[in-house]
Structure formats: structure tokens, C-alpha cells
Amino acid sequence: MISLPGTVLSLVMILAAVALVAPFAHADLKVDGSAYDKSVIIELVSDSEVVSYFKVWAADGTSLDSFKAESGWAGEKMSDGSILFTTSDRNPNEKTKFGLVADVPLKKLSWEAGDGNDSAGTGVLVLVDEPKLKPEPEPEPAPEPVFRIVPERPNIGSTIRVVGESLQPSADFDFYINDGMIGTFTASGAGYFAGTAKIPANIDPGRAEFRLGSGDDALTLSIRLDHPGGLSPLSAVFSLDKTPDAVYRGDSITLRGTGDPDARIIIEIKEPDGSLANSLISQADEDGRWSADPVVFAFDAPFGTYTATVTDGHSSKTGTWNVESSRVMDIRALETVLKPGEVIRFEGTGLPNEQIQLAVENPDGNKVGTEFFTTNDTGRVEYEYQTSADSKLGPYTLIATQGGQTEFVHTSLGKKPKFDFNLELDKNSYARGETVVISISGDKSDTLGLAILSERGNTRNVEYEADVVLDPEGRGLHRVVLGSNYTEGTYTAKLSKGNIGDEEKFGVDLRRTSPTLVLAPVKDVYARGETMLIVGTTAPGTPSKSDISFECDSNSKNVQIIIRLVDPDGKITRSKPTFIDNNCGVI
């Protein structure tokens, strides 16, 4: 058994769409009701009669699915499909309502009322359809205010017709193009106006904003303006804008030009060997301008002259540019693997008429050969390093510095190493707050570990760590800002991959004092071209630095010094800025 919603009962009692006609009327008994769709509300009224049961059923056999009775009455669905309502405390002069729900809209409804075995009356209620009440239509929303321009695409300097509709009645509206007012219109009592305005001749072709009114409720319209007379000076011109003379790997260029409006532009780009590198399609806009997608040059793009051919199907244009190396220097080793005693030769080019610094670093990381010179007009660079039979086996690296750039050229004595990588600092001493610029070389697109280590006696602590990804040419540039955690002392920049590494020392906040310094080359006699290795200390006669208990005097460490080489004539031939480290040793 289900209950009828109270809202439905209220509705059908007041605004019934279907009425129960021919109600039964007896001197002491009255049955009446109302219905809506499948629901029926029956009202039983007895004056002096006592009614203890009320039975109802559908005369045409329609099933009564559910029912509801007022408090004090009980309902039961009988086996014959009827609904029997009973009460034990029914009093005369009472009104009782019953609710019924059928499976389909009801046509007829039969009933019987009485007390015990005595019937007080029976009847049939017949249902008839009545017109349904139609809801009042909602008022139509007011139309949005609009204005339009005729023609839709006017020319500069022409006269246009302006039409406004659904505007504020009898109001004045200023009319603007971009920020300049070109007219005023007054709406009729119905909010309508039609008038003319002239587009100034000094407006540039292209898209312009027309505005009706001012303030937040102004109406705007964006329209493209044609050239005077409707003809664009670009309409008969097909061109390709000038291309750059040179680009570098990793750069991109965008090809642009002019042509007939809406023309289809086909672009082919060929590499230096004539092979097709890329093909693009563009389309000119309404003003005849076209622009293709950017052309990106990979890091391994071949060097040389590239050619772009552009056509609209009637005319063709070409443009060229060179893909060049962004390196200031281009130096290579003539041999990548040599035997001890052979000469390592390097050659290439650098900036012409500029000073260049060359240094050869051995497998221990020591500079074993250096040279400073100024290149000639051609920028030609040639350098040789003579190895000996007892030279250490492993990688040898030429470090070349010119024009603020550093390049690394790798070669090896004996067996080619598994990895070739190096790092070089832009200088060897810094003040706190400065930035260390680290130039790195290695294999193409390789990933190397970089760490900055602080040194306190024989202890090293990691102050900074990062992974450095080299570009497709095997180069990288990394910067480290020396923050407040970098106190006075000696630090090491270490580059590593697996258990192989390269490192350089540098100082922070070094002092400028004059401690006692003992300095000497490792041997007394050198051959021309041989590298001089110099050792020194500001703590002579102290225990070995390998002694863990050794501690350098604070006045004798972290000091900047300059080592100068003086020839037999008393002239300074070489100078090298360096410093005394935490252990009172010369770096």
C-alpha cells in the first residue's frame, strides 16, 4: 500500500481536471469526490447515519493500486479487487475522506456504505473529462539591444549606414570608430534609429572597433576595414621577407611574406646537400599577409647554406641562410689516441686578432702545457704538446679560452677512456655572493653529476649538488651562486660520472696578507717546452698534511698569491694568480 502525496491531494481537491459527477445523495448520507488523472479523492458525509464501513471498486474492472484513509479508519484490499475501509468509532455528522490510485485513469467508480450488516446506500460515480486549465504564458523577454553596419565590410573613407534596434527609447547614442567619435544618433520611442556616418580616411586598414554609446553598457562591433576603393596594395605583390644571414643549431626562424588575399602558399626547405628538410603550407590573410610555422633547427642539423622556395602557384621566391656553429672557437685534435712519446697536435680557428689561452690538462687534472698568444687575421690556431715515454696514460684535454668562451678538445695517450669530460671555472677565487661560472664538456647529450665540496682539513662536505645535461654538441654551462653558507676557505668543484671525475679548486673570501711562503719547482732543470710544476707552502717544517691531527695556522691559509716567472734578463714572462688553500699549500 502506498500513500498519496499531500500536495497532490490538495491540488485535486481544489483544481480538479476531472470531476466525479452524479454523486449519491441520501437524506442522511452523501458521497462526493474529485479526481486528477489516476488519483481520486472521495468524501463521505453522514448526518444521522452511523457508517462503520465504506467499500469502493472500479465498475469496469480497473485495478486500484493503492489507497489512503483518514485517522481512525483502516483499509484493506479484498480478493475481488475492491477496497474496504472500516472504523470502530464512527460518529454521525462526520466527514471522512479516502484517497485512491488506479493503474489507469478511472472511468467509473462503485461504492457501498453501511453499518455492520446493514447497508446505508450504494452508488456509481461516473468520470467525465473537463478542459484542463492552461497556464498563463510567460512574458517574452525583451529583445537585446543591437546595432549593425551596412555594408558589412566597408572601405576606409566611405559612408556607412548605421541601424540600431531595441535601444533605450528617445535616448541619444554617440557613435565611435576605435576611440574617435564620428556621429550621434537619437532612438525613436520604439528604440529604433537609422542614420549615416563617414569613416575617416586616415585610419589604417585592418580590423577596427565600432562602438555605440559609452560606459559599461556600450555596444561594440569589430569589423575589418578595406583599403580605399576596396583594393589592397598587396593584392598583386607576391614576396618573401628577408631571411637572416645566419642561424645556429637550436634556433628557429619564421618565414613571412605577402601575396594575394586568401592565397595558398607552399614552402619547401632544402639542406646544404639539396635534400628536402621540410615542407610547409600557409595561407595569406584578407590583407595578403602570410606567415608559416617556425622552422626549428635541431642541435645536429648539418652546417651550411639552406634554401627556402616559396610559391603561390603563379610566382616563386627563394631565400637562403647559413646554419653555423655558435662556438667562438672550432679546434680539434688531429689524433684521438696516441702513444707515449708522440706529439699531441691541435688545430682549428678562433676569433681573429684576439688573445687566446691554451692549456693541456693531464689525467691527474694538472696543467702540463700552457700558451698565450694573439691570433692573426685568419684566426688560425695551432698547438703541439710533446709527450714523453713516461707520460701518464689516460685522457689529455686542451682547454681553450677566448672571447669569454671555453672549449674542450679531448685526446688520449694509450687507450681511449670510457668517458671524456672536463670542467673549467671562469676564475679561481670569488667573494661571497658572487656566481661561479662552470664550463663543462663531455659526450653529446650526456648527464653528469656536479658537486661543490667544502674542505676543512682532510674532511669534505657537500655544499651543492646538481645534474648537468649537456647539449647535443657535448657542451654545458652551469652557474652556482655562493650564498651565506660559503664561508672563507677552499672549495672544490667536482664533475663525475660513475667513479670517474674531474675537479677544480677555488677559494672564497680569500685574504690579502703576506705570510711566509716557501716556493720551488719540483726539479732544477727543464727542457724548452717542458711544463714546470711548482709546489709551495706557508707552513714549512710542519707535520705532513696527511696527518689527521695537522691544522694549518689561520694566518697562513686562504691567501691570494700571484706566481711570476722571470727570465734571465729580469723580464716577467708568465704570471699565474692562485692561492694558499686550507692546508697552507699552493694550489
Short mmCIF file of C-alpha atoms in Angstrom, two decimals, residues 246-252 296-303 322-327:
data_model
loop_
_atom_site.label_atom_id
_atom_site.label_comp_id
_atom_site.label_asym_id
_atom_site.label_seq_id
_atom_site.Cartn_x
_atom_site.Cartn_y
_atom_site.Cartn_z
CA ALA A 246 72.98 33.07 -40.20
CA VAL A 247 71.28 30.90 -37.59
CA TYR A 248 72.65 28.47 -35.03
CA ARG A 249 71.68 24.97 -34.08
CA GLY A 250 68.70 25.05 -31.75
CA ASP A 251 67.45 28.35 -33.22
CA SER A 252 64.25 28.84 -35.22
CA VAL A 296 63.39 24.78 -35.90
CA PHE A 297 66.97 23.66 -36.48
CA ALA A 298 67.96 20.60 -34.47
CA PHE A 299 71.17 20.52 -32.48
CA ASP A 300 72.58 18.06 -35.02
CA ALA A 301 71.41 20.00 -38.10
CA PRO A 302 74.08 19.99 -40.86
CA PHE A 303 76.12 23.17 -41.17
CA ASN A 322 73.59 29.63 -43.22
CA VAL A 323 73.43 27.30 -40.25
CA GLU A 324 76.66 27.98 -38.35
CA SER A 325 78.27 26.86 -35.15
CA SER A 326 77.73 29.16 -32.20
CA ARG A 327 81.22 28.36 -30.96
#
